[in-house]
Coordinates of C-alpha atoms in Angstrom, one line a residue:
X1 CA 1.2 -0.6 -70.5
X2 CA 0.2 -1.0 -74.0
X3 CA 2.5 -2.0 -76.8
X4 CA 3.8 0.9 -78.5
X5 CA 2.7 0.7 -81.7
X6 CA -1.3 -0.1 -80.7
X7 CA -0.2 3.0 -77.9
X8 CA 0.3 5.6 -80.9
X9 CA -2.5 4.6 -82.8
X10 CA -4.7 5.2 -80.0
X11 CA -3.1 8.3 -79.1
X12 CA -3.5 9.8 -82.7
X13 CA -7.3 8.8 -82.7
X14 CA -7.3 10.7 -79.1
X15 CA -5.7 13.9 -80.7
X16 CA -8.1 13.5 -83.6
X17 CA -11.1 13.7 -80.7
X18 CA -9.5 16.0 -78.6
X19 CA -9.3 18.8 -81.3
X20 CA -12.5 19.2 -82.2
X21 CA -13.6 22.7 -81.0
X22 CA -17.6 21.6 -80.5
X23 CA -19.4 18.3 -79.0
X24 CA -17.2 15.6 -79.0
X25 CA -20.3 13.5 -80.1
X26 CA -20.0 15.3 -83.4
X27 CA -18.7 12.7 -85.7
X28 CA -19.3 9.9 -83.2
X29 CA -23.0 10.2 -82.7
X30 CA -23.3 9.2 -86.4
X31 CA -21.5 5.6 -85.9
X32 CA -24.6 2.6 -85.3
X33 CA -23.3 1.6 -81.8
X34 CA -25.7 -1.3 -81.3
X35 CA -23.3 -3.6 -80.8
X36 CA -21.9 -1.5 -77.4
X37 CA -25.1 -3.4 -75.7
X38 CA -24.6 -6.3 -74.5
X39 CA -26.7 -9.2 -72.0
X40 CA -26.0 -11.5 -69.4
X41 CA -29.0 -13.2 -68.2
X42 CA -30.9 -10.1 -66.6
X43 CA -28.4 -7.7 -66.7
X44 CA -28.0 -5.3 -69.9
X45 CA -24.8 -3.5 -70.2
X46 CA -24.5 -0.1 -72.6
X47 CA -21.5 1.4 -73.6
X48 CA -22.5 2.9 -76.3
X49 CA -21.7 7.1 -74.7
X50 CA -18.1 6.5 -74.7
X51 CA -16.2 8.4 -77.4
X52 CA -15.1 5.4 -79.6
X53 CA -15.4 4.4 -83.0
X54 CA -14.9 0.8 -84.9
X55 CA -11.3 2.1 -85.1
X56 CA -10.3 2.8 -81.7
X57 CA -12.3 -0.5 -80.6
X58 CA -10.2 -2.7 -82.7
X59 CA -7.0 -0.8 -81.2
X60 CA -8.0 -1.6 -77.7
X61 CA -8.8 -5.4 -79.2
X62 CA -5.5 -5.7 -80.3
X63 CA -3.5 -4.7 -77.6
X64 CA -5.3 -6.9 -75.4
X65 CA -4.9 -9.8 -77.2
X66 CA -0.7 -8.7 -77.5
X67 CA -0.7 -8.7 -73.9
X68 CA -2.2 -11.8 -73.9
X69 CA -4.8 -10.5 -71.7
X70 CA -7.1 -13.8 -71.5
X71 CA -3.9 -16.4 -70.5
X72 CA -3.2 -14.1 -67.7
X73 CA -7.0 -14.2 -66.7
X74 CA -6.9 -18.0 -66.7
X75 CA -3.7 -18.3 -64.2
X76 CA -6.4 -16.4 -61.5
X77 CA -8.3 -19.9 -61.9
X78 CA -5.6 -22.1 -61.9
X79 CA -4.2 -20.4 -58.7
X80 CA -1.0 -19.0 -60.5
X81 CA -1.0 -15.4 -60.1
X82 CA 1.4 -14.1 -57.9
X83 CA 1.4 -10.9 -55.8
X84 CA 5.2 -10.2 -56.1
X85 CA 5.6 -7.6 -54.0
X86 CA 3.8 -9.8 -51.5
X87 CA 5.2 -13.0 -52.7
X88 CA 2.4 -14.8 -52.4
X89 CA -0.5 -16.6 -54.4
X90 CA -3.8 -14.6 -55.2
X91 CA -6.5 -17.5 -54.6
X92 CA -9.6 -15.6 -54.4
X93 CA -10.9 -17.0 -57.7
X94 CA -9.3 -20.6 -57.6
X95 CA -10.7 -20.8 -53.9
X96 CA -14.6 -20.4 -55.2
X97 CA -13.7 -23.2 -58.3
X98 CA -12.0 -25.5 -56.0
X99 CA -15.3 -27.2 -55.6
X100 CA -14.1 -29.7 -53.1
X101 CA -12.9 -27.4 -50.6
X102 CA -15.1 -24.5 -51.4
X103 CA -18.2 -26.9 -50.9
X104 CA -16.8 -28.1 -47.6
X105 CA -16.3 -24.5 -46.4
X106 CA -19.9 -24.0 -47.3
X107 CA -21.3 -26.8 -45.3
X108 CA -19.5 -25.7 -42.4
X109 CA -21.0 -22.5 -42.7
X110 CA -24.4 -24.0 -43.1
X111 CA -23.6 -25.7 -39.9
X112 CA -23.0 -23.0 -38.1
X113 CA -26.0 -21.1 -39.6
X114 CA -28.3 -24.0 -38.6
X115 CA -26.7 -24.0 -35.1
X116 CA -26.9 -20.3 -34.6
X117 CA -30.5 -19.8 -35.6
X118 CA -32.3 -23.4 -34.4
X119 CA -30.7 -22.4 -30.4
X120 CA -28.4 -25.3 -30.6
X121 CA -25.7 -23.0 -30.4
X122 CA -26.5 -20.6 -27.6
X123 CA -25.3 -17.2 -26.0
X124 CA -23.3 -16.5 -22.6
X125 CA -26.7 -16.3 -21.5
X126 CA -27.9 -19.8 -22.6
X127 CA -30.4 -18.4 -25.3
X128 CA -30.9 -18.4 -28.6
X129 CA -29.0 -15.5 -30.2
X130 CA -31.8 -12.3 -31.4
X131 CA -28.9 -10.1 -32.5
X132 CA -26.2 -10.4 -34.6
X133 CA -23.0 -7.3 -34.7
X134 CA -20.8 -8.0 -37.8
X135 CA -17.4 -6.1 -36.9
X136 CA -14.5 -5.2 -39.3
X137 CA -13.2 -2.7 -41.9
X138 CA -12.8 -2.1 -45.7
X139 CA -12.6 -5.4 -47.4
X140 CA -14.2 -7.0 -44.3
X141 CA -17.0 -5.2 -44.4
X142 CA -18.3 -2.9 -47.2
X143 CA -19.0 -5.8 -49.6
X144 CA -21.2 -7.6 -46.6
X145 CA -22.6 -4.3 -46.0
X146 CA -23.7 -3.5 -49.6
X147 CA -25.2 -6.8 -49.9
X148 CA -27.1 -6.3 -46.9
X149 CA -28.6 -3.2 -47.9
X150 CA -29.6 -4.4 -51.2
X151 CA -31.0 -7.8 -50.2
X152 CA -33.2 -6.8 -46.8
X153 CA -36.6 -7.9 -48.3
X154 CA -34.3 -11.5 -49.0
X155 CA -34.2 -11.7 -44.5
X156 CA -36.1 -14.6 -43.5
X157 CA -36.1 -11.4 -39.8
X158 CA -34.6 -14.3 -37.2
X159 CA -31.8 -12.4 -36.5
X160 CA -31.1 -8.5 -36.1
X161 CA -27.9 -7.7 -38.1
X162 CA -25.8 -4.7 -37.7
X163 CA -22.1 -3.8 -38.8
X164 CA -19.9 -1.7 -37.1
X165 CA -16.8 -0.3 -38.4
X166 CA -15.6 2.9 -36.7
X167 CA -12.9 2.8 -34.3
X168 CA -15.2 5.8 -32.7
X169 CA -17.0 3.8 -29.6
X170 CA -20.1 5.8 -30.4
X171 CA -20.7 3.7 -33.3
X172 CA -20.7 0.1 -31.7
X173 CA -22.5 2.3 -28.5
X174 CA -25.8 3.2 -31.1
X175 CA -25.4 0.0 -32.1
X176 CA -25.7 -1.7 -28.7
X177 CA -28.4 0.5 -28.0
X178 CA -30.7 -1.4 -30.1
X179 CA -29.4 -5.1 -28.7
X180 CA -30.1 -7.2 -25.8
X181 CA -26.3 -7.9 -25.6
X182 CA -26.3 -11.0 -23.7
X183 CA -28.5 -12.0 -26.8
X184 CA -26.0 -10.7 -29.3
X185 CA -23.3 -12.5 -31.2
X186 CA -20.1 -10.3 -32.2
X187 CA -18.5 -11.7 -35.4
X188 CA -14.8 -9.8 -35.6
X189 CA -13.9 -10.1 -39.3
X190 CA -10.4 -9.7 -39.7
X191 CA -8.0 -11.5 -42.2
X192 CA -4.8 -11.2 -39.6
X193 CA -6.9 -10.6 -36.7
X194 CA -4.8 -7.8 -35.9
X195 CA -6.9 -5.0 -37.3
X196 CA -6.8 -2.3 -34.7
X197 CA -10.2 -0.9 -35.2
X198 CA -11.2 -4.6 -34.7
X199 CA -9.9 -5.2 -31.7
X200 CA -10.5 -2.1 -30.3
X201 CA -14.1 -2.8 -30.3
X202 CA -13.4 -6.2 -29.2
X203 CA -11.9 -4.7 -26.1
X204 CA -15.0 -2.4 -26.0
X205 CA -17.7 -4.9 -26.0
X206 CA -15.5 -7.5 -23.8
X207 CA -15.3 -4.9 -21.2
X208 CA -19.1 -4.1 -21.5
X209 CA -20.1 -8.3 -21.4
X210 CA -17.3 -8.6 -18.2
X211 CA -20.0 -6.3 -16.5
X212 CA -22.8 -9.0 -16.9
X213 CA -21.0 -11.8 -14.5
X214 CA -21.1 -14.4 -16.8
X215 CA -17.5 -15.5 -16.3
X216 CA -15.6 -16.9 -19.0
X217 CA -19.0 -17.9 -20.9
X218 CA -19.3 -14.2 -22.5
X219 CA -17.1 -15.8 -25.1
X220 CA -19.8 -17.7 -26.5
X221 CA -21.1 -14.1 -28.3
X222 CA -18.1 -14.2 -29.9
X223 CA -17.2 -15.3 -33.6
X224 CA -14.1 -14.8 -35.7
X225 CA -13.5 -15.0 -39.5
X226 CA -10.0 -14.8 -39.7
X227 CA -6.7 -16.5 -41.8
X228 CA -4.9 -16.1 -38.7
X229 CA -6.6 -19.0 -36.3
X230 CA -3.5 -18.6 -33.5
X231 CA -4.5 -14.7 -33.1
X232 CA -8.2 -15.5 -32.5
X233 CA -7.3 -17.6 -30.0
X234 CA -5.3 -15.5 -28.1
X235 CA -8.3 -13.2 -27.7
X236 CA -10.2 -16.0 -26.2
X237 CA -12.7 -16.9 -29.5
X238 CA -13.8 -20.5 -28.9
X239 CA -12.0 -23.0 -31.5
X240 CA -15.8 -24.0 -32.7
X241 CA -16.8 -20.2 -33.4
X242 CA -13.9 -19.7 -35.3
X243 CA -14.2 -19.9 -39.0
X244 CA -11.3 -19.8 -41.7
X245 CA -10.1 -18.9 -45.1
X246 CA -6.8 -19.0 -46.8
X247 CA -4.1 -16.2 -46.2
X248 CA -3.8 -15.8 -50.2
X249 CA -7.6 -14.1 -50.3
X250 CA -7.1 -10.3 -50.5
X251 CA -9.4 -8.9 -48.3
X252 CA -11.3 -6.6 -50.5
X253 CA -11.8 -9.6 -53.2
X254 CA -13.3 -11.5 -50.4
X255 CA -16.8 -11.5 -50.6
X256 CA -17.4 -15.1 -51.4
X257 CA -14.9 -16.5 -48.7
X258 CA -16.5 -16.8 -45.1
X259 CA -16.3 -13.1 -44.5
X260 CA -19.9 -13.1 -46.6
X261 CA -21.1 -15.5 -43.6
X262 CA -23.2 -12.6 -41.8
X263 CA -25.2 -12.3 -45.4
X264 CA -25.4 -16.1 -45.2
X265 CA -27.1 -15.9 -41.5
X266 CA -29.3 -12.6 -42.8
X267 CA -30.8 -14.1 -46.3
X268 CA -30.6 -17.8 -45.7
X269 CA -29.0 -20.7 -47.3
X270 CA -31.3 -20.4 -50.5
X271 CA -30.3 -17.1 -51.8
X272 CA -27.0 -17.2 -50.3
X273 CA -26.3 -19.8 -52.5
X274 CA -27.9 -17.9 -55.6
X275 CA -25.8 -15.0 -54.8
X276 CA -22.6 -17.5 -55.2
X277 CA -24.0 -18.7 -58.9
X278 CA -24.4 -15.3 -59.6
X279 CA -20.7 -14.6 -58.8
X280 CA -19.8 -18.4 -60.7
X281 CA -21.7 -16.7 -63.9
X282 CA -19.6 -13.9 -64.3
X283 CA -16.8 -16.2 -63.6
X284 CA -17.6 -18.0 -66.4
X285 CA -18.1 -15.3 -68.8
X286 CA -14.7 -13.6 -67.6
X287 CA -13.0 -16.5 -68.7
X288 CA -14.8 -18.0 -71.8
X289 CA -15.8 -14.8 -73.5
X290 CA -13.7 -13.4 -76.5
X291 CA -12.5 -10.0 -75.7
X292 CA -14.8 -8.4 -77.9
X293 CA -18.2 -9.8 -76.4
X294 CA -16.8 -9.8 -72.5
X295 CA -18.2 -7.3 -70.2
X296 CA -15.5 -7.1 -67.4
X297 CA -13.0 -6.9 -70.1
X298 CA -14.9 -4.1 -72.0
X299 CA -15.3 -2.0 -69.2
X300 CA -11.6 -2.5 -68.0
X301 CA -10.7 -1.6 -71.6
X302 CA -12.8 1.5 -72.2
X303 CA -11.6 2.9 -68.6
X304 CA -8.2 3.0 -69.8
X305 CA -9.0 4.5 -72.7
X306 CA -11.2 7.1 -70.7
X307 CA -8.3 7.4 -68.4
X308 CA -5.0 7.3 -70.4
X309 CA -6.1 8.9 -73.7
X310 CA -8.9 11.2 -73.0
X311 CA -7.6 12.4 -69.3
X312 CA -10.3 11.7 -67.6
X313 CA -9.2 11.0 -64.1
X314 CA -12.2 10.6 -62.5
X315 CA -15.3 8.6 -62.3
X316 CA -18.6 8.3 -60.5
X317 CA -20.7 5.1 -59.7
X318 CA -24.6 6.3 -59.3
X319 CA -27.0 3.6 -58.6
X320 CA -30.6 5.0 -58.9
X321 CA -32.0 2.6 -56.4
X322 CA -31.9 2.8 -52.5
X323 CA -31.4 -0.5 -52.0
X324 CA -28.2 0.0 -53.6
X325 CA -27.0 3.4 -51.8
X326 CA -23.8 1.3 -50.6
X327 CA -22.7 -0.1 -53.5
X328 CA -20.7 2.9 -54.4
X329 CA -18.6 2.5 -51.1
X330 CA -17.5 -1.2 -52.3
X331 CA -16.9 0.0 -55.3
X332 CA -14.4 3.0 -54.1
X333 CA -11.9 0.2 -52.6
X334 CA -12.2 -2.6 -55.2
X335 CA -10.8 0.5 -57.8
X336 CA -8.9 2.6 -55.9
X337 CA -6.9 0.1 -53.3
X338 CA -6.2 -2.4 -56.1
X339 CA -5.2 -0.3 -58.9
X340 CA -3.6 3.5 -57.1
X341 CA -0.4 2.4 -57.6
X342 CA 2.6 4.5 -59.6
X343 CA 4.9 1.5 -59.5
X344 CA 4.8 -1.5 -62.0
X345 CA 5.2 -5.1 -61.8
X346 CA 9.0 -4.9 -62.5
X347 CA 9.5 -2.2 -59.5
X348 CA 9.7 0.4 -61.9
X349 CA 7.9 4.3 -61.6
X350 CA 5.5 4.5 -64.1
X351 CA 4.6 7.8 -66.4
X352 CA 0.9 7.1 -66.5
X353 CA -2.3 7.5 -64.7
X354 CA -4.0 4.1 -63.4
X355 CA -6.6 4.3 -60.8
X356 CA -9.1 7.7 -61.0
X357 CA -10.8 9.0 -58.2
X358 CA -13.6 7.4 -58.2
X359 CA -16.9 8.4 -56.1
X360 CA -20.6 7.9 -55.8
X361 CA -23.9 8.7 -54.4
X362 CA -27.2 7.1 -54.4
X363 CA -29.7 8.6 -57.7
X364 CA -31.6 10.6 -57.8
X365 CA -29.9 12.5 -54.4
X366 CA -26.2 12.8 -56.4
X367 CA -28.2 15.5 -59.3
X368 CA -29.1 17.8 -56.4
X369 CA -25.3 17.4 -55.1
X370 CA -22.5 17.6 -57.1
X371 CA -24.2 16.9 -60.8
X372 CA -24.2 20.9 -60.9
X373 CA -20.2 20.7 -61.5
X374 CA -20.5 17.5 -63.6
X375 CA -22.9 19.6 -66.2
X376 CA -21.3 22.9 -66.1
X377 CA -17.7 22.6 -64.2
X378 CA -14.6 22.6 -66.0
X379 CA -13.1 19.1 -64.7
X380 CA -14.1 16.1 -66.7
X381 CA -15.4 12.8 -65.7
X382 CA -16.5 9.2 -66.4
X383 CA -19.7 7.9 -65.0
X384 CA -21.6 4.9 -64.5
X385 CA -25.2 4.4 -64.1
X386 CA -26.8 1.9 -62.5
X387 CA -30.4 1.2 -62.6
X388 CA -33.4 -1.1 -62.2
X389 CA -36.2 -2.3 -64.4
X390 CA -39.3 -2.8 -62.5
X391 CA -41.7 -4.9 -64.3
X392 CA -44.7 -3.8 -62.6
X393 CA -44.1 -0.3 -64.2
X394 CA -44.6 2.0 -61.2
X395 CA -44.4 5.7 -61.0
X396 CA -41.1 5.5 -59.0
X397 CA -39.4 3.0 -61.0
X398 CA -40.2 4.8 -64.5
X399 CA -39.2 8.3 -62.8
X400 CA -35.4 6.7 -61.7
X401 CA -35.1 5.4 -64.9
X402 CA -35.9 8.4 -66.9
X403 CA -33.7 10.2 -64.9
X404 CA -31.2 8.2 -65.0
X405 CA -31.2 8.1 -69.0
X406 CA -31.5 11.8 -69.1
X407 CA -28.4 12.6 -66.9
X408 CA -26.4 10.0 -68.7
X409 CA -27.7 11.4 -72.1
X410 CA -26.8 14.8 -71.0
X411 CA -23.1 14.3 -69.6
X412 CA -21.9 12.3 -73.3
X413 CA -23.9 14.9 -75.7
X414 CA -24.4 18.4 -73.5
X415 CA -26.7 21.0 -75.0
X416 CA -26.5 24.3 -76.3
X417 CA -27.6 27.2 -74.8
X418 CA -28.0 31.1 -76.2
X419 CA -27.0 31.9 -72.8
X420 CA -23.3 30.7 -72.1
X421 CA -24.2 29.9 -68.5
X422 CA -27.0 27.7 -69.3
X423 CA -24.7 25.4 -71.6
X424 CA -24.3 21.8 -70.6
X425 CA -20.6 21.1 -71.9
X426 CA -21.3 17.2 -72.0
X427 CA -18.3 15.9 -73.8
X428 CA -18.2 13.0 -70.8
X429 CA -18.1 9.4 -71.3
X430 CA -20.5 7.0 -69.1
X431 CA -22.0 3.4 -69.3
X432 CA -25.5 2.3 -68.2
X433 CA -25.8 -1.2 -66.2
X434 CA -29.2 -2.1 -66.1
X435 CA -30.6 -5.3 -63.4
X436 CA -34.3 -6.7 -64.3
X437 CA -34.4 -7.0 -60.4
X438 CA -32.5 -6.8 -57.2
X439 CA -31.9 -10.3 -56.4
X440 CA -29.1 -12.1 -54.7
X441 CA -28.2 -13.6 -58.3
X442 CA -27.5 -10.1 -60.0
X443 CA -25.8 -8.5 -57.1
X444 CA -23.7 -11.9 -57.8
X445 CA -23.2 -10.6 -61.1
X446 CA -23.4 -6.9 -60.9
X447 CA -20.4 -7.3 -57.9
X448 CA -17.7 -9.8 -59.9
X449 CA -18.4 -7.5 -63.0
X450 CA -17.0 -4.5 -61.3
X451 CA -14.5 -7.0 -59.7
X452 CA -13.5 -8.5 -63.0
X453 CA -13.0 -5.1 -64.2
X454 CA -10.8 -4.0 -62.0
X455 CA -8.4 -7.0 -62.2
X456 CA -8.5 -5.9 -66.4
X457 CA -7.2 -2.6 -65.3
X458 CA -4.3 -3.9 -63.3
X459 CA -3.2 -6.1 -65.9
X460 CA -3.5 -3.8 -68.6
X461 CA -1.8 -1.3 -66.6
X462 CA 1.0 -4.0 -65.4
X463 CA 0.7 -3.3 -61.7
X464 CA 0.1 -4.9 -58.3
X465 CA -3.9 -5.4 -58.2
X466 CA -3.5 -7.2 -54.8
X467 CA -1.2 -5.6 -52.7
X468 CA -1.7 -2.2 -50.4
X469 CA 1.6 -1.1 -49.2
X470 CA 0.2 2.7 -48.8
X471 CA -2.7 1.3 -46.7
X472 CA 0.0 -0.3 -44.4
X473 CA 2.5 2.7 -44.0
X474 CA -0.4 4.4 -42.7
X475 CA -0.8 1.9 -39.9
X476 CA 2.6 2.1 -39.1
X477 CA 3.0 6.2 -38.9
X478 CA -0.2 6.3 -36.6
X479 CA 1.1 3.9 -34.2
X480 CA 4.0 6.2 -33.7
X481 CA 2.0 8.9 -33.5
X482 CA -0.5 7.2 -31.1
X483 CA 2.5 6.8 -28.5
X484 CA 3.6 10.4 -29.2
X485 CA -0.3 11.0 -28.1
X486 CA 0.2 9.2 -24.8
X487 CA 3.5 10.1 -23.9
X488 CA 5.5 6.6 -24.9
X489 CA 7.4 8.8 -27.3
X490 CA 9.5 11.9 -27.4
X491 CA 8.2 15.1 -29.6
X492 CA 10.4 16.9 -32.1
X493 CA 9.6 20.4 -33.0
X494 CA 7.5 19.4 -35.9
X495 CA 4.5 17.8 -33.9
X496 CA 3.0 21.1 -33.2
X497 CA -0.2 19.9 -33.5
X498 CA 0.4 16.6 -31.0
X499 CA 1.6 19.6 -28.8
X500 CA -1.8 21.2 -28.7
X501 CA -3.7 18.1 -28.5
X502 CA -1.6 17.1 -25.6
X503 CA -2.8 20.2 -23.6
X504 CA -6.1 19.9 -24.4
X505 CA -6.1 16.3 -23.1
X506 CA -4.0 17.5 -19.7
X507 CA -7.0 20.1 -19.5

């Protein structure tokens, strides 16, 4: 955490806040907070509704430069940052830099799309391939997913893409309701190949392509992206249709290895390239920036403050644009699987909060859901807003925007009421991210942002931003409880409800 004595200075200036009986705003309203805005290209960031003053600023300043924040940002680019609890490198952001190797996994890529959407590579069926399933979970999906949402009008429409990630078979069922499946090429994203909801679809759709009597050529609809090239092969994945990436990407930082290859085949070489620059932009900026002017770095900086000296413990994402509606979800994991952890770097329990609970809905549908308790409940939270700036001034575009101002103005300043239950309390911190457009370039930079911020968090907090050892355990105690299910495992008198279930299933 923070060095002591920049930790008491904050935590008088949060008392000082804290105390005040009325609008938190009160005295801070009157500070010229200009110089919370800052641009990147086409994206405007405003901070200026968080409860800080030139004081509190320089604090946060301070510590970060006593932690020596930026020389622990540059070992992520030179590839020596080390998950010790895995002990292993964390490449993600050497791996896109490497420009050798990155370039030459790109071109195989662009091989493949070129193959895959001129015919020359063909389906079980011998014809070009009209459908494409992408199949994995968290990390190896919900950034692909997001993207895809956001960037349909980029689709040059020569492939159908869907993404299944539900071990529940009516998912990939609805799915293969819409596809000619002989036609269809299954891409199983999975870092270890091993990933039980995975597989468990592979076994699904294997089973369903078996009934089509195409021998051993129903492999041809199948494609793996996977560290774990011996794995895929035991499934039967051709060695051509498999494609690789290093063991040392964590899977929810991996949107610019191959697992991003099912965007590549749905928006085209062109932008899927732009999306990359947009990504090697906010590199850039992570990196070179002084803490005061960087934008990952600021946001990383003002959530701890939110989080360890205001108590605000949780925090929404809102993007006021439907072509965003997912971006929330990618969000979720990149915060709350990197940074919910208790234990530090050095193995010890740690007596502060890191990660918050973070959530989000689509705008304006989240003010008709649970904005009701944000205005007038009595938990606090943080918020981000996330909107777009259409140029051609529409009625739609101007409506989001002004409602997306007006919530944001509402939650940091509140209102008074002569009626107590019509107050607003307000007294809620939340920043404004603002894209011209929704192009492959700005998701590029709106995505390493949040990212970039996350990794500030983790190193500010001095914890593991790359491992997931709770995510694991919970693998492990379903197994055994999956065996308990099936009769591979002896009860004890505290699996009631595996009891019940049991008799239902005999039923």
């Amino acid at each position: 955490m923070l060095n002591k004595k920049f930790d008491e200075k904050l935590r008088k200036e949060a008392s000082l806040i804290l105390k005040q009986k009325k609008s938190l705003t009160e005295n801070i309203t009157k500070l010229d907070k200009s110089f919370l805005i800052h641009q990147i290209d086409n994206l405007t960031v405003d901070l200026s509704r968080n409860f800080v003053n030139k004081n509190i600023l320089s604090y946060l300043y301070k510590a970060a430069y006593d932690l020596n924040l930026k020389s622990k940002i540059k070992k992520l680019f030179l590839n020596k940052h080390r998950s010790l609890s895995e002990n292993k490198l964390v490449s993600f952001i050497y791996n896109r830099h490497d420009k050798k190797n990155y370039e030459n996994k790109i071109r195989e890529m662009y091989l493949l799309h070129d193959g895959i959407k001129s015919g020359e590579i063909v389906s079980c069926s011998n014809e070009k391939f009209k459908h494409i399933v992408h199949i994995g979970i968290g990390g190896s999906i919900l950034g692909s997913k997001a993207l895809s949402h956001a960037l349909a009008s980029y689709s040059d429409h020569l492939l159908d893409i869907h993404y299944v990630s539900s071990a529940d078979s009516s998912e990939i069922n609805y799915v293969l309701g819409k596809c000619d499946i002989s036609r269809t090429l299954f891409i199983f994203m999975s870092k270890s190949f091993q990933t039980r909801e995975v597989l468990l679809n592979y076994e699904y759709i294997k089973n369903k392509l078996q009934k089509l009597n195409y021998g051993n050529k129903i492999y041809k609809n199948f494609f793996a992206v996977t560290a774990n090239v011996s794995n895929a092969l035991k499934y039967k994945i051709p060695k051509n249709n498999i494609i690789t990436f290093s063991k040392n990407i964590p899977g929810r930082f991996s949107i610019t290895s191959p697992i991003s290859f099912t965007l590549l085949l749905e928006v085209g070489k062109k932008n899927y390239r732009q999306f990359i620059n947009g990504v090697l932009k906010i590199d850039s900026h992570f990196k070179n920036k002084k803490i005061e002017k960087n934008i990952p770095i600021l946001l990383g900086l003002l959530s701890v403050w939110n989080i360890n000296y205001l108590n605000i413990t949780t925090h929404c994402v809102n993007a006021y644009a439907y072509k965003l509606r997912s971006l929330s979800d990618y969000i979720q994991q990149i915060e709350m699987e990197s940074n919910g952890k208790s234990v530090n770097n050095n193995n010890h329990k740690i007596s502060y909060n890191t990660a918050p609970f973070l959530f989000g809905q689509e705008g304006t549908e989240c003010q008709h859901s649970f904005f009701q308790m944000v205005h007038q409940g009595s938990l606090k939270m943080s918020a981000d807003f996330i909107g777009i700036i259409n140029s051609n001034n529409s009625e739609s575009s101007n409506f989001l925007l002004a409602n997306l101002i007006a919530q944001s103005n509402l939650l940091y300043s509140g209102k008074e009421n002569n009626h107590s239950n019509m107050n607003i309390n307000g007294n809620c911190p939340s920043n404004i991210i603002l894209l011209d457009s929704i192009t492959p370039y700005a998701l590029g930079m709106l995505m390493t942002i949040y990212d970039h911020k996350v990794i500030t968090e983790g190193l500010l907090w001095n914890i593991n931003s790359f491992d997931q050892w709770g995510v694991e355990e919970g693998k492990k105690s379903s197994s055994n409880i999956q065996k308990k299910i099936i009769n591979k495992s002896k009860l004890n008198k505290d699996d009631i409800i595996i009891k019940l279930i049991k008799k239902k299933i005999k039923k």
